[in-house]
CSV table of C-alpha atoms in Angstrom, one decimal:
chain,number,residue,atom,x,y,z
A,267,UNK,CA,15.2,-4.9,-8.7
A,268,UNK,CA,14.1,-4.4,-12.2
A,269,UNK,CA,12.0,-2.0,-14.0
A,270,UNK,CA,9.6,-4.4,-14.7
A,271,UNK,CA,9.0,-4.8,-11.3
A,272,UNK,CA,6.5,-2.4,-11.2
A,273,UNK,CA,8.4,0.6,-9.5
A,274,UNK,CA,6.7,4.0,-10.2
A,275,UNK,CA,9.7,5.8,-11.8
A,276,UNK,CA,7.7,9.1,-12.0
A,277,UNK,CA,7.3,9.1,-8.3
A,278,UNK,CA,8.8,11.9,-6.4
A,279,UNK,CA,11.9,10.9,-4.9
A,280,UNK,CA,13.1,9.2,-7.8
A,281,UNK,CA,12.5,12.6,-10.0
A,282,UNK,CA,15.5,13.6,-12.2
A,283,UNK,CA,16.9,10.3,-12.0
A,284,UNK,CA,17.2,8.1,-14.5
A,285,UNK,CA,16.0,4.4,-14.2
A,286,UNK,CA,19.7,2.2,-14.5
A,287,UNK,CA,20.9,4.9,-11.7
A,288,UNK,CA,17.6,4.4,-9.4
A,289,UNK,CA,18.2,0.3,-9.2
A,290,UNK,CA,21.6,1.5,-7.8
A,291,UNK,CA,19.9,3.7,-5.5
A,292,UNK,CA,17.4,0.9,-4.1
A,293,UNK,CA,20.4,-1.6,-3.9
A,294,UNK,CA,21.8,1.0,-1.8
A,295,UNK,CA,19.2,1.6,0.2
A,296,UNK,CA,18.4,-1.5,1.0
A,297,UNK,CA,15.0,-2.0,-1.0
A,298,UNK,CA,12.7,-4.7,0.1
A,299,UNK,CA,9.4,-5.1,-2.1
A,300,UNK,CA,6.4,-6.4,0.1
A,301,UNK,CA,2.7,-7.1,-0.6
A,302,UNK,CA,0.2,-6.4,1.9
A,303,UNK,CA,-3.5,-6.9,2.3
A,304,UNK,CA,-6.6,-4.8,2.8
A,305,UNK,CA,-6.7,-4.3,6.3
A,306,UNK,CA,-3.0,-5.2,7.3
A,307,UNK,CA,-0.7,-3.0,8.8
A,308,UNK,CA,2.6,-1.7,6.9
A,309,UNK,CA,3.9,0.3,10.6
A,310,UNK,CA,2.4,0.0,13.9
A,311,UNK,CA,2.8,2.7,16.5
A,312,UNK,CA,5.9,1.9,18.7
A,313,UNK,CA,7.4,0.4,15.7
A,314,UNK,CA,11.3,1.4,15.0
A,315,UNK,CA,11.0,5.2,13.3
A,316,UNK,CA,14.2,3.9,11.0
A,317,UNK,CA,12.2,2.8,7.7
A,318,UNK,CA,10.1,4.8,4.7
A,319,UNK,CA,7.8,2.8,2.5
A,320,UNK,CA,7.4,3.9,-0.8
A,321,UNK,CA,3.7,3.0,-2.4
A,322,UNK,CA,4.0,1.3,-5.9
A,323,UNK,CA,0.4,0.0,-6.0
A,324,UNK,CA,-3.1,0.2,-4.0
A,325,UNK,CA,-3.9,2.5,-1.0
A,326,UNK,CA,-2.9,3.1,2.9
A,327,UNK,CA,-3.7,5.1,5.5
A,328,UNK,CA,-1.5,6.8,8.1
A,329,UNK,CA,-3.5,6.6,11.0
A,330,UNK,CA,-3.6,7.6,14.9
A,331,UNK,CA,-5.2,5.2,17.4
A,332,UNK,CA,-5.9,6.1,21.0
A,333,UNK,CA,-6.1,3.8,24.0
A,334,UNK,CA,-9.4,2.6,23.7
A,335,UNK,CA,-9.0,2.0,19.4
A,336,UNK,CA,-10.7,5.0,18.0
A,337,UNK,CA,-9.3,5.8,14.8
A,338,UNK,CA,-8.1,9.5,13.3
A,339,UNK,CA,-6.7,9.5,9.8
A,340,UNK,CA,-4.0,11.9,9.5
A,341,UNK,CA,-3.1,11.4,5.4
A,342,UNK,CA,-3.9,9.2,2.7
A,343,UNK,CA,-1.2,7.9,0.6
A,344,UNK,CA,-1.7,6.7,-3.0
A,345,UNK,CA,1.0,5.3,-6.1
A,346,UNK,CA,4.1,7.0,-5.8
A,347,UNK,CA,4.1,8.7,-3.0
A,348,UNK,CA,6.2,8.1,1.1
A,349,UNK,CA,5.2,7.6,3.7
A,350,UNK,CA,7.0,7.3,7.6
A,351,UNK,CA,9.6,9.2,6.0
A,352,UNK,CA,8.8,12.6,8.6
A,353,UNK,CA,9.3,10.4,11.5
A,354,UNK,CA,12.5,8.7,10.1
A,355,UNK,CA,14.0,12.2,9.3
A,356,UNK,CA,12.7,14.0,13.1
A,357,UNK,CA,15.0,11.7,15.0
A,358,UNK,CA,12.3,9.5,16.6
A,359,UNK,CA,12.8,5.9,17.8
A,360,UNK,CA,9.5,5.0,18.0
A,361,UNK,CA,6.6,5.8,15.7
A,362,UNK,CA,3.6,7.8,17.3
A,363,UNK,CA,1.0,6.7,14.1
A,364,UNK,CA,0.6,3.3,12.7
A,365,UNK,CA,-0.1,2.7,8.6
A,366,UNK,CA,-2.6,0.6,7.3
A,367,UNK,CA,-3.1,-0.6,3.7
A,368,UNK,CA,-7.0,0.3,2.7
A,369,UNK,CA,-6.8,-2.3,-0.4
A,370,UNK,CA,-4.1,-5.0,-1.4
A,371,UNK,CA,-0.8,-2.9,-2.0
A,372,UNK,CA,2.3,-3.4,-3.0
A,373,UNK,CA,5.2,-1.2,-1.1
A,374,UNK,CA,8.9,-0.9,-1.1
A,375,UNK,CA,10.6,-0.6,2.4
A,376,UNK,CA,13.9,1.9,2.2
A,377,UNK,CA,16.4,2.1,5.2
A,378,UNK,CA,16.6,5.9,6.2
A,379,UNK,CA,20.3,5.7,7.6
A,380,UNK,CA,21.3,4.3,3.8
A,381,UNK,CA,19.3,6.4,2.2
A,382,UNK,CA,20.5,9.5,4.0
A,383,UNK,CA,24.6,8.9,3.5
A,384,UNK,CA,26.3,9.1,-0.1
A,385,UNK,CA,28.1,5.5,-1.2
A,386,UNK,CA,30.9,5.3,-4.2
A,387,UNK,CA,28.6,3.7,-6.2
A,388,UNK,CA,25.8,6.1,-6.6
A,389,UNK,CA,26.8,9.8,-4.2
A,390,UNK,CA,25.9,12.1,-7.0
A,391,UNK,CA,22.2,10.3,-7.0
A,392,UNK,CA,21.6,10.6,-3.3
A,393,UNK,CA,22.1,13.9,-3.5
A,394,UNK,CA,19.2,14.3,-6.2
A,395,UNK,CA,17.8,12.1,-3.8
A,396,UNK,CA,17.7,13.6,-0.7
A,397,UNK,CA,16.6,17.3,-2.2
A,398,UNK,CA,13.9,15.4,-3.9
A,399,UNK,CA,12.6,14.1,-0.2
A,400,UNK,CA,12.8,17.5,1.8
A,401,UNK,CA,10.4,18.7,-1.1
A,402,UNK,CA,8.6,15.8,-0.4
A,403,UNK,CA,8.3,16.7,3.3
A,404,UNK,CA,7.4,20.4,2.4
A,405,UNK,CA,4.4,19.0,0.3
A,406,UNK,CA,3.4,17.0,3.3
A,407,UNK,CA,3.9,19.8,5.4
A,408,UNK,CA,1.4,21.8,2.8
A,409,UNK,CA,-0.9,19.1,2.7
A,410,UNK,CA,-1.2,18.7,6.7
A,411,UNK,CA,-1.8,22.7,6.8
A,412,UNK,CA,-4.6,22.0,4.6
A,413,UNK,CA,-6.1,19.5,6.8
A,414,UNK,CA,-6.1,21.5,10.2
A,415,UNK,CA,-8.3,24.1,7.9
A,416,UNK,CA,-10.6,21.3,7.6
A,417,UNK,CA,-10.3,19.9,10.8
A,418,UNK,CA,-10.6,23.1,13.1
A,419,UNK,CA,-13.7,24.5,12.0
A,420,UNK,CA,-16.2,24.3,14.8
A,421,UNK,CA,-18.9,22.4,13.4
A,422,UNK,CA,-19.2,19.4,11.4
A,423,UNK,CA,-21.4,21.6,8.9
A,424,UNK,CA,-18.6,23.6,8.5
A,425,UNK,CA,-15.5,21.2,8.2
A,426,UNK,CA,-17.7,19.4,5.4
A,427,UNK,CA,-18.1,22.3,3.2
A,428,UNK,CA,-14.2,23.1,4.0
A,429,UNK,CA,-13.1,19.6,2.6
A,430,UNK,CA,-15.5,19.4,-0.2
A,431,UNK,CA,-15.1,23.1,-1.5
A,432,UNK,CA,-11.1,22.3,-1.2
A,433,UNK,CA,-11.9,18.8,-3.0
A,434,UNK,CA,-14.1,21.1,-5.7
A,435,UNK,CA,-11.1,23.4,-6.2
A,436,UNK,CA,-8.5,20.8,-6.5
A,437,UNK,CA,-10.9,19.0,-8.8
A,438,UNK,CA,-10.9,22.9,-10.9
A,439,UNK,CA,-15.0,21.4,-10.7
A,440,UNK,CA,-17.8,20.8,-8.9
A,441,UNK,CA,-18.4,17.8,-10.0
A,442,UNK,CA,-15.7,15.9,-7.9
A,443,UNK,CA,-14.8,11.9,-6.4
A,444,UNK,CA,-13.4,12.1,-3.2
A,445,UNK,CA,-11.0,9.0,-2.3
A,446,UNK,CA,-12.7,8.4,1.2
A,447,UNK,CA,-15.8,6.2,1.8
A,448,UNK,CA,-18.2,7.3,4.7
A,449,UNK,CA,-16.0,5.7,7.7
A,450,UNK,CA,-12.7,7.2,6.3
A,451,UNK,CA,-14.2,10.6,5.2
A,452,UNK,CA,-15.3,10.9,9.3
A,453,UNK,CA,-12.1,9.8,10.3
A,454,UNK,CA,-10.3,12.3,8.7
A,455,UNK,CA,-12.2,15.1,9.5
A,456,UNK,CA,-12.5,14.1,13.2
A,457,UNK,CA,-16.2,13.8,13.5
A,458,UNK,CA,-19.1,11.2,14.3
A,459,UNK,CA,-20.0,9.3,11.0
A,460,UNK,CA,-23.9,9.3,12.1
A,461,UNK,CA,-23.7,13.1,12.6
A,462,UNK,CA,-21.6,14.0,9.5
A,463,UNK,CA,-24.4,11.4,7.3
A,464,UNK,CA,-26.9,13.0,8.7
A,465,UNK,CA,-25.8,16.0,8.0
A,466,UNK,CA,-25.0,15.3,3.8
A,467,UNK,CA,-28.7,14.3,4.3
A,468,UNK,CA,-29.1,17.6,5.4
A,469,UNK,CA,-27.0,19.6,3.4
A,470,UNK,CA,-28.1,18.2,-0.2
A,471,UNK,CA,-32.1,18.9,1.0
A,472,UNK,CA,-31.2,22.3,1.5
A,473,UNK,CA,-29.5,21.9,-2.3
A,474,UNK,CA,-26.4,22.7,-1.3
A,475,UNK,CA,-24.6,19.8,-2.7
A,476,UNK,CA,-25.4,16.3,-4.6
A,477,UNK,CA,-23.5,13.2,-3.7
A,478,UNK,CA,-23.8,9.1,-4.6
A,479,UNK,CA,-21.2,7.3,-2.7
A,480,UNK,CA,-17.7,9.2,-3.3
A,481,UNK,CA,-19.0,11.2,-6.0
A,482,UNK,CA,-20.2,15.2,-5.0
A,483,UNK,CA,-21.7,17.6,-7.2
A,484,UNK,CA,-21.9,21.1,-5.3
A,485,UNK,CA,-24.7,23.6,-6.3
């Protein structure tokens, strides 16, 4: 694979490593570039636990469906970043979640076993490799912390303002775009998209906050 193939050399497991040594890497691991539509699914629960994507374009969604189809988001991935790589790395033969790409992406599937053991071609860059993805499951770790905060408060009122005012400080504004529409936004926070619209409605009346679409302003 070439550089011009559109592979995010900034992104995080790739860091410290220069370009000629990261085509070694993919070869090594197996690489296998993919395109995906809006809509499709990347992994499906039940699926083999034994792959990582890696996001060079677009959006997806890792997501957990119960029996009867309802739909939690757990994380959203963007450019850059891995995902299935928590499962790969916990020992699991099946996957519990299933992702879904949110617009038309473009992915590269790694094997984890190839990834995980050195080769004489390129051992000094897996191991730049491999302490680049346990901080990459810290952050996710950080990131899933973050969400629970959200996600335990008792009231829809109250997870709102968690997520927005986290949004807000992230944003270091309060003028802020969040990258969830209305369906996603209630998905990730675990709560009734009827109730939670209603209750923006109610919050920005009581000038609390501001919004149009994904944009919020809070007061």
């Amino acid at each position: 694979m070439k550089p011009e193939s559109g592979l995010p050399y900034g992104a995080a497991l790739f860091c410290g490593i220069e370009p000629a040594e990261q085509q070694k890497l993919l070869r090594c691991m197996a690489a296998v570039r993919r395109s995906y539509d809006k809509g499709e699914y990347i992994f499906s629960a039940g699926e083999s636990a034994g792959r990582i994507g890696l996001l060079l374009s677009g959006c997806v969604c890792v997501v957990k469906e119960d029996y009867w189809g309802n739909r939690s988001i757990l994380t959203r991935i963007t450019a850059g970043e891995l995902f299935g790589e928590t499962f790969a790395c916990s020992g699991r033969e099946k996957l519990p979640v299933s992702v879904v790409s949110t617009e038309k992406s473009d992915v590269l599937l790694l094997d984890y076993a190839r990834l995980m053991n050195t080769c004489p071609t390129a051992c000094g860059c897996h191991t730049k490799v491999i302490r680049n993805l346990v901080r990459e499951l810290a952050e996710k770790s950080v990131r899933l912390t973050e969400k629970m905060e959200h996600a335990l408060r008792r009231t829809t009122k109250e997870k709102l303002l968690s997520y927005l005012s986290a949004e807000a400080e992230r944003a270091g504004s309060s003028s802020f775009s969040i990258p969830f529409n209305r369906q996603e936004l209630a998905d990730f926070l675990a709560v009734d998209r009827s109730a939670m619209s209603a209750e923006l409605c109610r919050l920005r009346d009581r000038g609390i906050l501001e919004f149009s679409k994904n944009r919020f302003r809070l007061l």
